[in-house]
PDB file of C-alpha atoms and ligand atoms in Angstrom:
ATOM      1  CA  UNK O   1       0.000   0.000   0.000  1.00 84.00           C
ATOM      2  CA  UNK O   2       1.302   3.452  -0.751  1.00 94.00           C
ATOM      3  CA  UNK O   3      -0.009   6.916   0.013  1.00 97.00           C
ATOM      4  CA  UNK O   4       1.027  10.139  -1.650  1.00 98.00           C
ATOM      5  CA  UNK O   5       1.043  13.135   0.607  1.00 98.00           C
ATOM      6  CA  UNK O   6       1.264  16.769  -0.498  1.00 98.00           C
ATOM      7  CA  UNK O   7       1.757  19.930   1.517  1.00 96.00           C
ATOM      8  CA  UNK O   8       0.669  23.020  -0.443  1.00 96.00           C
ATOM      9  CA  UNK O   9       2.338  26.180   0.807  1.00 91.00           C
ATOM     10  CA  UNK O  10       2.537  29.722  -0.540  1.00 87.00           C
ATOM     11  CA  UNK O  11       5.836  29.105  -2.321  1.00 88.00           C
ATOM     12  CA  UNK O  12       6.198  25.364  -2.757  1.00 93.00           C
ATOM     13  CA  UNK O  13       4.378  22.050  -2.825  1.00 96.00           C
ATOM     14  CA  UNK O  14       6.194  19.400  -0.834  1.00 96.00           C
ATOM     15  CA  UNK O  15       5.418  15.803  -1.808  1.00 97.00           C
ATOM     16  CA  UNK O  16       6.085  12.651   0.223  1.00 97.00           C
ATOM     17  CA  UNK O  17       5.552   9.025  -0.718  1.00 97.00           C
ATOM     18  CA  UNK O  18       4.716   6.716   2.209  1.00 97.00           C
ATOM     19  CA  UNK O  19       4.477   2.946   2.500  1.00 94.00           C
ATOM     20  CA  UNK O  20       1.922   1.060   4.610  1.00 86.00           C
ATOM     21  CA  UNK O  21       4.146   1.226   7.697  1.00 88.00           C
ATOM     22  CA  UNK O  22       4.171   5.017   7.638  1.00 90.00           C
ATOM     23  CA  UNK O  23       7.735   5.117   6.358  1.00 95.00           C
ATOM     24  CA  UNK O  24       8.521   8.176   4.293  1.00 96.00           C
ATOM     25  CA  UNK O  25      10.151   6.672   1.196  1.00 96.00           C
ATOM     26  CA  UNK O  26      10.931   9.817  -0.762  1.00 96.00           C
ATOM     27  CA  UNK O  27      10.216  13.540  -0.878  1.00 96.00           C
ATOM     28  CA  UNK O  28      10.282  16.147  -3.607  1.00 96.00           C
ATOM     29  CA  UNK O  29       9.409  19.803  -3.929  1.00 95.00           C
ATOM     30  CA  UNK O  30       8.071  22.008  -6.706  1.00 96.00           C
ATOM     31  CA  UNK O  31       6.998  25.664  -6.952  1.00 96.00           C
ATOM     32  CA  UNK O  32       3.334  26.254  -6.133  1.00 95.00           C
ATOM     33  CA  UNK O  33       2.945  29.132  -8.603  1.00 95.00           C
ATOM     34  CA  UNK O  34      -0.375  29.871  -6.897  1.00 92.00           C
ATOM     35  CA  UNK O  35      -0.571  33.212  -8.730  1.00 94.00           C
ATOM     36  CA  UNK O  36      -1.385  31.267 -11.939  1.00 95.00           C
ATOM     37  CA  UNK O  37      -4.805  30.469 -10.479  1.00 95.00           C
ATOM     38  CA  UNK O  38      -6.684  27.512  -9.133  1.00 96.00           C
ATOM     39  CA  UNK O  39      -7.032  25.552 -12.414  1.00 96.00           C
ATOM     40  CA  UNK O  40      -3.289  25.580 -12.925  1.00 97.00           C
ATOM     41  CA  UNK O  41      -2.759  24.499  -9.321  1.00 97.00           C
ATOM     42  CA  UNK O  42      -5.176  21.573  -9.654  1.00 97.00           C
ATOM     43  CA  UNK O  43      -3.536  20.490 -12.933  1.00 97.00           C
ATOM     44  CA  UNK O  44      -0.208  20.562 -11.168  1.00 97.00           C
ATOM     45  CA  UNK O  45      -1.512  18.406  -8.280  1.00 97.00           C
ATOM     46  CA  UNK O  46      -3.054  15.910 -10.715  1.00 97.00           C
ATOM     47  CA  UNK O  47       0.227  15.799 -12.647  1.00 96.00           C
ATOM     48  CA  UNK O  48       2.149  14.942  -9.475  1.00 96.00           C
ATOM     49  CA  UNK O  49      -0.396  12.281  -8.520  1.00 97.00           C
ATOM     50  CA  UNK O  50      -0.397  10.652 -11.966  1.00 95.00           C
ATOM     51  CA  UNK O  51       3.408  10.510 -12.017  1.00 95.00           C
ATOM     52  CA  UNK O  52       3.193   7.960  -9.167  1.00 94.00           C
ATOM     53  CA  UNK O  53       2.013   4.429  -9.862  1.00 89.00           C
ATOM     54  CA  UNK O  54      -0.008   2.071  -7.669  1.00 91.00           C
ATOM     55  CA  UNK O  55      -1.252   4.657  -5.174  1.00 95.00           C
ATOM     56  CA  UNK O  56      -4.022   3.785  -2.741  1.00 96.00           C
ATOM     57  CA  UNK O  57      -4.846   7.224  -1.368  1.00 97.00           C
ATOM     58  CA  UNK O  58      -3.823  10.871  -1.434  1.00 98.00           C
ATOM     59  CA  UNK O  59      -3.452  13.187   1.547  1.00 98.00           C
ATOM     60  CA  UNK O  60      -3.399  16.957   1.135  1.00 98.00           C
ATOM     61  CA  UNK O  61      -2.225  19.554   3.614  1.00 97.00           C
ATOM     62  CA  UNK O  62      -2.881  23.065   2.339  1.00 96.00           C
ATOM     63  CA  UNK O  63      -2.677  26.762   3.145  1.00 92.00           C
ATOM     64  CA  UNK O  64      -6.033  28.380   3.859  1.00 89.00           C
ATOM     65  CA  UNK O  65      -9.059  27.530   5.966  1.00 89.00           C
ATOM     66  CA  UNK O  66     -10.390  24.086   5.115  1.00 92.00           C
ATOM     67  CA  UNK O  67     -13.599  22.246   5.926  1.00 92.00           C
ATOM     68  CA  UNK O  68     -11.905  18.892   6.526  1.00 92.00           C
ATOM     69  CA  UNK O  69     -15.208  16.996   6.470  1.00 91.00           C
ATOM     70  CA  UNK O  70     -15.886  17.956   2.849  1.00 94.00           C
ATOM     71  CA  UNK O  71     -12.351  18.878   1.787  1.00 95.00           C
ATOM     72  CA  UNK O  72     -13.491  22.288   0.579  1.00 95.00           C
ATOM     73  CA  UNK O  73     -11.321  25.420   0.807  1.00 95.00           C
ATOM     74  CA  UNK O  74     -13.420  27.780   2.950  1.00 91.00           C
ATOM     75  CA  UNK O  75     -11.073  30.738   2.652  1.00 90.00           C
ATOM     76  CA  UNK O  76      -7.685  31.499   1.122  1.00 89.00           C
ATOM     77  CA  UNK O  77      -5.856  34.815   0.861  1.00 83.00           C
ATOM     78  CA  UNK O  78      -5.258  36.680  -2.399  1.00 84.00           C
ATOM     79  CA  UNK O  79      -1.938  34.797  -2.709  1.00 86.00           C
ATOM     80  CA  UNK O  80      -4.122  31.912  -3.993  1.00 92.00           C
ATOM     81  CA  UNK O  81      -6.488  33.517  -6.549  1.00 93.00           C
ATOM     82  CA  UNK O  82      -9.691  31.514  -7.057  1.00 95.00           C
ATOM     83  CA  UNK O  83      -8.863  29.006  -4.305  1.00 96.00           C
ATOM     84  CA  UNK O  84     -11.607  30.152  -1.903  1.00 95.00           C
ATOM     85  CA  UNK O  85     -14.658  27.900  -2.305  1.00 96.00           C
ATOM     86  CA  UNK O  86     -12.803  25.182  -4.280  1.00 97.00           C
ATOM     87  CA  UNK O  87     -14.140  21.670  -3.521  1.00 98.00           C
ATOM     88  CA  UNK O  88     -10.575  20.344  -3.644  1.00 98.00           C
ATOM     89  CA  UNK O  89     -11.264  16.861  -2.333  1.00 97.00           C
ATOM     90  CA  UNK O  90     -14.145  16.270  -4.746  1.00 98.00           C
ATOM     91  CA  UNK O  91     -12.205  17.517  -7.780  1.00 98.00           C
ATOM     92  CA  UNK O  92      -9.120  15.436  -7.029  1.00 98.00           C
ATOM     93  CA  UNK O  93     -11.240  12.385  -6.287  1.00 97.00           C
ATOM     94  CA  UNK O  94     -13.067  12.692  -9.604  1.00 97.00           C
ATOM     95  CA  UNK O  95      -9.909  13.296 -11.618  1.00 97.00           C
ATOM     96  CA  UNK O  96      -7.733  10.597 -10.046  1.00 95.00           C
ATOM     97  CA  UNK O  97     -10.256   7.989  -8.872  1.00 96.00           C
ATOM     98  CA  UNK O  98      -8.456   7.810  -5.519  1.00 97.00           C
ATOM     99  CA  UNK O  99      -9.680   8.493  -1.980  1.00 97.00           C
ATOM    100  CA  UNK O 100      -8.459  11.959  -0.968  1.00 98.00           C
ATOM    101  CA  UNK O 101      -8.185  13.600   2.469  1.00 98.00           C
ATOM    102  CA  UNK O 102      -7.777  17.387   2.720  1.00 97.00           C
ATOM    103  CA  UNK O 103      -6.984  19.466   5.793  1.00 96.00           C
ATOM    104  CA  UNK O 104      -5.228  22.738   6.446  1.00 92.00           C
ATOM    105  CA  UNK O 105      -1.488  22.940   6.969  1.00 93.00           C
ATOM    106  CA  UNK O 106      -1.488  23.749  10.677  1.00 92.00           C
ATOM    107  CA  UNK O 107      -3.905  20.934  11.586  1.00 95.00           C
ATOM    108  CA  UNK O 108      -1.992  18.514   9.354  1.00 96.00           C
ATOM    109  CA  UNK O 109       1.280  19.438  11.046  1.00 96.00           C
ATOM    110  CA  UNK O 110      -0.339  18.913  14.474  1.00 97.00           C
ATOM    111  CA  UNK O 111      -1.555  15.445  13.421  1.00 97.00           C
ATOM    112  CA  UNK O 112       1.919  14.703  12.065  1.00 97.00           C
ATOM    113  CA  UNK O 113       3.389  15.605  15.461  1.00 97.00           C
ATOM    114  CA  UNK O 114       0.618  13.695  17.285  1.00 97.00           C
ATOM    115  CA  UNK O 115       1.409  10.360  15.627  1.00 97.00           C
ATOM    116  CA  UNK O 116       5.021  10.653  14.452  1.00 96.00           C
ATOM    117  CA  UNK O 117       6.654  13.501  16.354  1.00 97.00           C
ATOM    118  CA  UNK O 118       6.746  15.370  19.660  1.00 97.00           C
ATOM    119  CA  UNK O 119       3.132  14.492  20.506  1.00 98.00           C
ATOM    120  CA  UNK O 120       3.475  10.705  20.289  1.00 97.00           C
ATOM    121  CA  UNK O 121       3.199  10.254  24.044  1.00 97.00           C
ATOM    122  CA  UNK O 122       0.361  12.748  24.523  1.00 98.00           C
ATOM    123  CA  UNK O 123      -3.339  12.387  23.844  1.00 97.00           C
ATOM    124  CA  UNK O 124      -3.939  16.119  24.326  1.00 98.00           C
ATOM    125  CA  UNK O 125      -1.718  19.041  23.430  1.00 98.00           C
ATOM    126  CA  UNK O 126      -1.682  22.561  22.064  1.00 98.00           C
ATOM    127  CA  UNK O 127       0.407  23.188  18.960  1.00 97.00           C
ATOM    128  CA  UNK O 128       1.719  26.580  17.846  1.00 96.00           C
ATOM    129  CA  UNK O 129       3.859  27.485  14.838  1.00 94.00           C
ATOM    130  CA  UNK O 130       5.731  30.777  14.740  1.00 94.00           C
ATOM    131  CA  UNK O 131       6.511  32.215  11.308  1.00 90.00           C
ATOM    132  CA  UNK O 132       5.030  35.019   9.213  1.00 88.00           C
ATOM    133  CA  UNK O 133       1.961  34.564  11.403  1.00 90.00           C
ATOM    134  CA  UNK O 134       1.171  32.264  14.303  1.00 94.00           C
ATOM    135  CA  UNK O 135      -0.674  29.042  13.509  1.00 92.00           C
ATOM    136  CA  UNK O 136      -2.424  26.988  16.141  1.00 95.00           C
ATOM    137  CA  UNK O 137      -4.123  23.651  16.651  1.00 96.00           C
ATOM    138  CA  UNK O 138      -5.941  22.069  19.576  1.00 98.00           C
ATOM    139  CA  UNK O 139      -5.449  18.304  19.816  1.00 98.00           C
ATOM    140  CA  UNK O 140      -7.819  16.451  22.152  1.00 98.00           C
ATOM    141  CA  UNK O 141      -7.758  12.653  22.302  1.00 97.00           C
ATOM    142  CA  UNK O 142      -5.383  12.577  19.284  1.00 96.00           C
ATOM    143  CA  UNK O 143      -7.939  14.484  17.202  1.00 96.00           C
ATOM    144  CA  UNK O 144      -8.159  18.090  16.095  1.00 96.00           C
ATOM    145  CA  UNK O 145     -10.775  20.109  17.950  1.00 96.00           C
ATOM    146  CA  UNK O 146     -12.433  21.939  15.063  1.00 93.00           C
ATOM    147  CA  UNK O 147     -15.098  24.204  16.556  1.00 92.00           C
ATOM    148  CA  UNK O 148     -18.492  25.075  15.092  1.00 90.00           C
ATOM    149  CA  UNK O 149     -17.181  26.081  11.658  1.00 84.00           C
ATOM    150  CA  UNK O 150     -14.120  23.866  11.485  1.00 85.00           C
ATOM    151  CA  UNK O 151     -11.695  26.737  12.034  1.00 85.00           C
ATOM    152  CA  UNK O 152     -10.854  26.644  15.764  1.00 92.00           C
ATOM    153  CA  UNK O 153      -7.312  27.261  16.983  1.00 94.00           C
ATOM    154  CA  UNK O 154      -6.582  30.654  15.411  1.00 93.00           C
ATOM    155  CA  UNK O 155      -4.316  31.584  18.304  1.00 96.00           C
ATOM    156  CA  UNK O 156      -2.534  34.148  16.140  1.00 95.00           C
ATOM    157  CA  UNK O 157      -5.637  36.325  16.358  1.00 95.00           C
ATOM    158  CA  UNK O 158      -6.090  36.306  20.120  1.00 97.00           C
ATOM    159  CA  UNK O 159      -5.997  39.931  21.183  1.00 97.00           C
ATOM    160  CA  UNK O 160      -2.942  40.483  23.390  1.00 97.00           C
ATOM    161  CA  UNK O 161      -2.902  44.291  22.996  1.00 98.00           C
ATOM    162  CA  UNK O 162      -6.245  46.133  23.187  1.00 96.00           C
ATOM    163  CA  UNK O 163      -6.457  48.662  20.309  1.00 96.00           C
ATOM    164  CA  UNK O 164      -2.980  47.592  19.197  1.00 97.00           C
ATOM    165  CA  UNK O 165      -1.390  47.290  15.775  1.00 97.00           C
ATOM    166  CA  UNK O 166      -3.707  46.586  12.822  1.00 96.00           C
ATOM    167  CA  UNK O 167      -3.605  42.927  11.773  1.00 93.00           C
ATOM    168  CA  UNK O 168      -3.984  41.229   8.379  1.00 85.00           C
ATOM    169  CA  UNK O 169      -7.306  39.828   9.643  1.00 85.00           C
ATOM    170  CA  UNK O 170      -8.771  43.346   9.767  1.00 90.00           C
ATOM    171  CA  UNK O 171      -8.799  43.561  13.578  1.00 94.00           C
ATOM    172  CA  UNK O 172      -6.275  45.143  15.933  1.00 97.00           C
ATOM    173  CA  UNK O 173      -3.812  43.994  18.566  1.00 97.00           C
ATOM    174  CA  UNK O 174      -3.600  40.333  17.539  1.00 97.00           C
ATOM    175  CA  UNK O 175      -0.980  38.027  19.082  1.00 98.00           C
ATOM    176  CA  UNK O 176       0.762  37.431  15.753  1.00 96.00           C
ATOM    177  CA  UNK O 177       1.410  41.149  15.267  1.00 97.00           C
ATOM    178  CA  UNK O 178       3.650  40.929  18.363  1.00 98.00           C
ATOM    179  CA  UNK O 179       4.775  37.333  18.780  1.00 97.00           C
ATOM    180  CA  UNK O 180       5.386  36.057  15.232  1.00 96.00           C
ATOM    181  CA  UNK O 181       8.858  35.762  13.730  1.00 95.00           C
ATOM    182  CA  UNK O 182       7.851  38.540  11.368  1.00 95.00           C
ATOM    183  CA  UNK O 183       7.125  40.803  14.352  1.00 97.00           C
ATOM    184  CA  UNK O 184      10.681  40.155  15.576  1.00 97.00           C
ATOM    185  CA  UNK O 185      12.269  40.893  12.191  1.00 96.00           C
ATOM    186  CA  UNK O 186      10.116  44.033  11.858  1.00 97.00           C
ATOM    187  CA  UNK O 187      11.186  45.294  15.286  1.00 97.00           C
ATOM    188  CA  UNK O 188      14.831  44.736  14.398  1.00 97.00           C
ATOM    189  CA  UNK O 189      14.389  46.482  11.059  1.00 97.00           C
ATOM    190  CA  UNK O 190      12.800  49.509  12.719  1.00 96.00           C
ATOM    191  CA  UNK O 191      15.578  49.738  15.308  1.00 95.00           C
ATOM    192  CA  UNK O 192      18.583  49.104  13.049  1.00 94.00           C
ATOM    193  CA  UNK O 193      17.394  49.881   9.520  1.00 95.00           C
ATOM    194  CA  UNK O 194      18.542  46.388   8.512  1.00 93.00           C
ATOM    195  CA  UNK O 195      16.301  43.687   7.097  1.00 94.00           C
ATOM    196  CA  UNK O 196      17.476  40.421   8.632  1.00 94.00           C
ATOM    197  CA  UNK O 197      15.851  37.023   8.987  1.00 92.00           C
ATOM    198  CA  UNK O 198      15.614  35.250  12.333  1.00 90.00           C
ATOM    199  CA  UNK O 199      18.882  33.380  11.934  1.00 90.00           C
ATOM    200  CA  UNK O 200      20.788  36.538  11.003  1.00 94.00           C
ATOM    201  CA  UNK O 201      19.347  38.393  13.990  1.00 95.00           C
ATOM    202  CA  UNK O 202      20.818  35.790  16.320  1.00 94.00           C
ATOM    203  CA  UNK O 203      24.274  36.387  14.851  1.00 94.00           C
ATOM    204  CA  UNK O 204      24.072  39.790  16.618  1.00 94.00           C
ATOM    205  CA  UNK O 205      22.736  38.295  19.826  1.00 94.00           C
ATOM    206  CA  UNK O 206      25.506  39.852  21.947  1.00 94.00           C
ATOM    207  CA  UNK O 207      24.645  43.396  20.914  1.00 95.00           C
ATOM    208  CA  UNK O 208      22.622  44.857  23.818  1.00 96.00           C
ATOM    209  CA  UNK O 209      20.097  46.589  21.514  1.00 95.00           C
ATOM    210  CA  UNK O 210      19.386  43.382  19.589  1.00 96.00           C
ATOM    211  CA  UNK O 211      19.282  41.356  22.777  1.00 97.00           C
ATOM    212  CA  UNK O 212      16.715  43.752  24.221  1.00 97.00           C
ATOM    213  CA  UNK O 213      14.498  43.403  21.133  1.00 97.00           C
ATOM    214  CA  UNK O 214      14.774  39.604  21.278  1.00 97.00           C
ATOM    215  CA  UNK O 215      13.899  39.562  24.981  1.00 98.00           C
ATOM    216  CA  UNK O 216      10.846  41.758  24.609  1.00 98.00           C
ATOM    217  CA  UNK O 217       9.702  39.659  21.630  1.00 98.00           C
ATOM    218  CA  UNK O 218      10.030  36.508  23.784  1.00 98.00           C
ATOM    219  CA  UNK O 219       7.849  38.250  26.398  1.00 98.00           C
ATOM    220  CA  UNK O 220       5.201  38.747  23.693  1.00 98.00           C
ATOM    221  CA  UNK O 221       5.389  35.061  22.749  1.00 98.00           C
ATOM    222  CA  UNK O 222       4.956  34.145  26.402  1.00 98.00           C
ATOM    223  CA  UNK O 223       1.892  36.380  26.986  1.00 97.00           C
ATOM    224  CA  UNK O 224      -0.025  34.351  24.428  1.00 98.00           C
ATOM    225  CA  UNK O 225       1.109  31.066  25.937  1.00 98.00           C
ATOM    226  CA  UNK O 226       0.135  32.237  29.433  1.00 98.00           C
ATOM    227  CA  UNK O 227      -3.469  32.761  28.279  1.00 97.00           C
ATOM    228  CA  UNK O 228      -3.548  29.405  26.496  1.00 98.00           C
ATOM    229  CA  UNK O 229      -2.151  27.724  29.562  1.00 98.00           C
ATOM    230  CA  UNK O 230      -4.890  29.197  31.727  1.00 98.00           C
ATOM    231  CA  UNK O 231      -7.602  28.215  29.232  1.00 97.00           C
ATOM    232  CA  UNK O 232      -6.492  24.664  28.418  1.00 98.00           C
ATOM    233  CA  UNK O 233      -4.109  23.610  31.208  1.00 98.00           C
ATOM    234  CA  UNK O 234      -2.593  21.330  28.544  1.00 98.00           C
ATOM    235  CA  UNK O 235      -0.239  18.488  29.471  1.00 97.00           C
ATOM    236  CA  UNK O 236       1.987  19.699  26.644  1.00 98.00           C
ATOM    237  CA  UNK O 237       2.653  22.634  24.324  1.00 98.00           C
ATOM    238  CA  UNK O 238       4.411  21.761  21.059  1.00 97.00           C
ATOM    239  CA  UNK O 239       6.085  24.762  19.471  1.00 96.00           C
ATOM    240  CA  UNK O 240       7.346  24.890  15.883  1.00 93.00           C
ATOM    241  CA  UNK O 241       8.909  27.360  13.469  1.00 90.00           C
ATOM    242  CA  UNK O 242      12.546  27.889  12.507  1.00 86.00           C
ATOM    243  CA  UNK O 243      13.146  30.582  15.126  1.00 90.00           C
ATOM    244  CA  UNK O 244      12.555  28.054  17.909  1.00 89.00           C
ATOM    245  CA  UNK O 245      15.695  26.201  16.864  1.00 88.00           C
ATOM    246  CA  UNK O 246      17.503  28.940  18.793  1.00 92.00           C
ATOM    247  CA  UNK O 247      18.124  27.294  22.157  1.00 94.00           C
ATOM    248  CA  UNK O 248      18.023  30.654  23.935  1.00 96.00           C
ATOM    249  CA  UNK O 249      14.491  31.339  22.660  1.00 96.00           C
ATOM    250  CA  UNK O 250      13.209  27.960  23.722  1.00 95.00           C
ATOM    251  CA  UNK O 251      14.812  28.046  27.153  1.00 96.00           C
ATOM    252  CA  UNK O 252      13.539  31.553  27.843  1.00 97.00           C
ATOM    253  CA  UNK O 253       9.998  30.634  26.760  1.00 98.00           C
ATOM    254  CA  UNK O 254      10.004  27.673  29.152  1.00 97.00           C
ATOM    255  CA  UNK O 255      11.384  29.751  32.007  1.00 97.00           C
ATOM    256  CA  UNK O 256       9.158  32.794  31.514  1.00 98.00           C
ATOM    257  CA  UNK O 257       6.020  30.715  30.993  1.00 98.00           C
ATOM    258  CA  UNK O 258       6.536  28.981  34.337  1.00 97.00           C
ATOM    259  CA  UNK O 259       7.237  32.333  35.958  1.00 97.00           C
ATOM    260  CA  UNK O 260       4.129  34.056  34.577  1.00 98.00           C
ATOM    261  CA  UNK O 261       1.341  31.511  34.960  1.00 98.00           C
ATOM    262  CA  UNK O 262      -0.662  31.007  38.132  1.00 98.00           C
ATOM    263  CA  UNK O 263       1.602  28.585  40.023  1.00 97.00           C
ATOM    264  CA  UNK O 264      -0.830  25.662  39.811  1.00 98.00           C
ATOM    265  CA  UNK O 265      -0.539  25.873  35.970  1.00 98.00           C
ATOM    266  CA  UNK O 266       3.219  25.538  35.808  1.00 96.00           C
ATOM    267  CA  UNK O 267       3.346  21.789  35.102  1.00 96.00           C
ATOM    268  CA  UNK O 268       2.658  21.959  31.342  1.00 96.00           C
ATOM    269  CA  UNK O 269       5.600  20.564  29.384  1.00 96.00           C
ATOM    270  CA  UNK O 270       6.873  22.717  26.513  1.00 97.00           C
ATOM    271  CA  UNK O 271       8.422  20.712  23.662  1.00 96.00           C
ATOM    272  CA  UNK O 272       9.881  21.612  20.287  1.00 95.00           C
ATOM    273  CA  UNK O 273       8.110  20.197  17.224  1.00 95.00           C
ATOM    274  CA  UNK O 274      10.128  17.278  15.847  1.00 95.00           C
ATOM    275  CA  UNK O 275       8.991  16.872  12.285  1.00 94.00           C
ATOM    276  CA  UNK O 276       9.815  20.419  11.179  1.00 89.00           C
ATOM    277  CA  UNK O 277       8.860  21.109   7.570  1.00 89.00           C
ATOM    278  CA  UNK O 278       7.786  17.501   7.096  1.00 94.00           C
ATOM    279  CA  UNK O 279       5.068  17.593   9.792  1.00 95.00           C
ATOM    280  CA  UNK O 280       2.417  18.530   7.215  1.00 95.00           C
ATOM    281  CA  UNK O 281       3.109  15.584   4.904  1.00 97.00           C
ATOM    282  CA  UNK O 282       3.163  13.189   7.863  1.00 97.00           C
ATOM    283  CA  UNK O 283      -0.236  14.499   9.015  1.00 97.00           C
ATOM    284  CA  UNK O 284      -1.697  14.369   5.500  1.00 98.00           C
ATOM    285  CA  UNK O 285      -0.423  10.784   5.208  1.00 97.00           C
ATOM    286  CA  UNK O 286      -2.153   9.913   8.473  1.00 96.00           C
ATOM    287  CA  UNK O 287      -5.436  11.507   7.346  1.00 96.00           C
ATOM    288  CA  UNK O 288      -5.340   9.649   4.012  1.00 96.00           C
ATOM    289  CA  UNK O 289      -4.450   6.398   5.748  1.00 94.00           C
ATOM    290  CA  UNK O 290      -7.582   6.737   7.898  1.00 93.00           C
ATOM    291  CA  UNK O 291      -9.726   6.688   4.747  1.00 93.00           C
ATOM    292  CA  UNK O 292      -8.407   3.228   3.902  1.00 90.00           C
ATOM    293  CA  UNK O 293      -8.436   1.780   7.356  1.00 74.00           C
ATOM    294  CA  UNK O 294     -10.384   3.926   9.856  1.00 66.00           C
ATOM    295  CA  UNK O 295      -9.127   3.683  13.410  1.00 58.00           C
ATOM    296  CA  UNK O 296      -6.021   1.823  12.297  1.00 56.00           C
ATOM    297  CA  UNK O 297      -3.093   2.122  14.632  1.00 49.00           C
ATOM    298  CA  UNK O 298      -0.672   1.330  11.796  1.00 47.00           C
TER     299      UNK O 298
HETATM  300 ZN1  LIG F 301      -5.602  39.211  13.524  1.00 75.94          ZN
END
């Protein structure tokens, strides 16, 4: 049995081929070219699928809000013209004749971590990914908690600053305007005039001005986690995103979270995501695998 898994991001589509044991046999990557429109994107996906022989199912992890029950794209930004409203699962099913599972990228990554990564030993955890924005997922009993409209877990849009900076969502003061990696790089750019990515910023870690910006950004990250800790009291937080590879960031988050929650909440474990950029294809594999063998434990 083999399953093809695809993770559709703003810049690239990552593809993974899995065997029945959940072993990732091979990966490849191609440009999304989402600007060419939805028909071109679907042709590209079908092309990738048809270049693999003897598939049993396809799993898709994608940018945008997804109704995972129907596999329809509920909402996508203007980076994906025409994608909003696309019944992706139905189209791919009709064109390939294969069972297809579709979920959004953050939920797929959380499922990937739940069964193959940092969440293996936890039934319940809260997952956050720090990048351009802040993605979130709530895992309860090894399943995504989806909410009334299938879109729960938008932690990036918790308000951490009343009447704060305007956010891409149209509201103000959202967590991701302060705690995302982009917020850090923006703060550094404003202070130094230099555009640096997260890794470059840490090359100047010993400069007091940079250090101060990093420390106040970590405080912003922690404020969001403090609220989530008080709401969920989760056994575990799993945090992903390239910036968290910096040991200093991770250690400070752990320390400051413990220091800032009500003492009875300090037992939550904070773990780094383990599957990195592959978490999405692992989760999409798992979702597709469930279509063939529901409830299977591999
Ligand atoms: Zn927002």
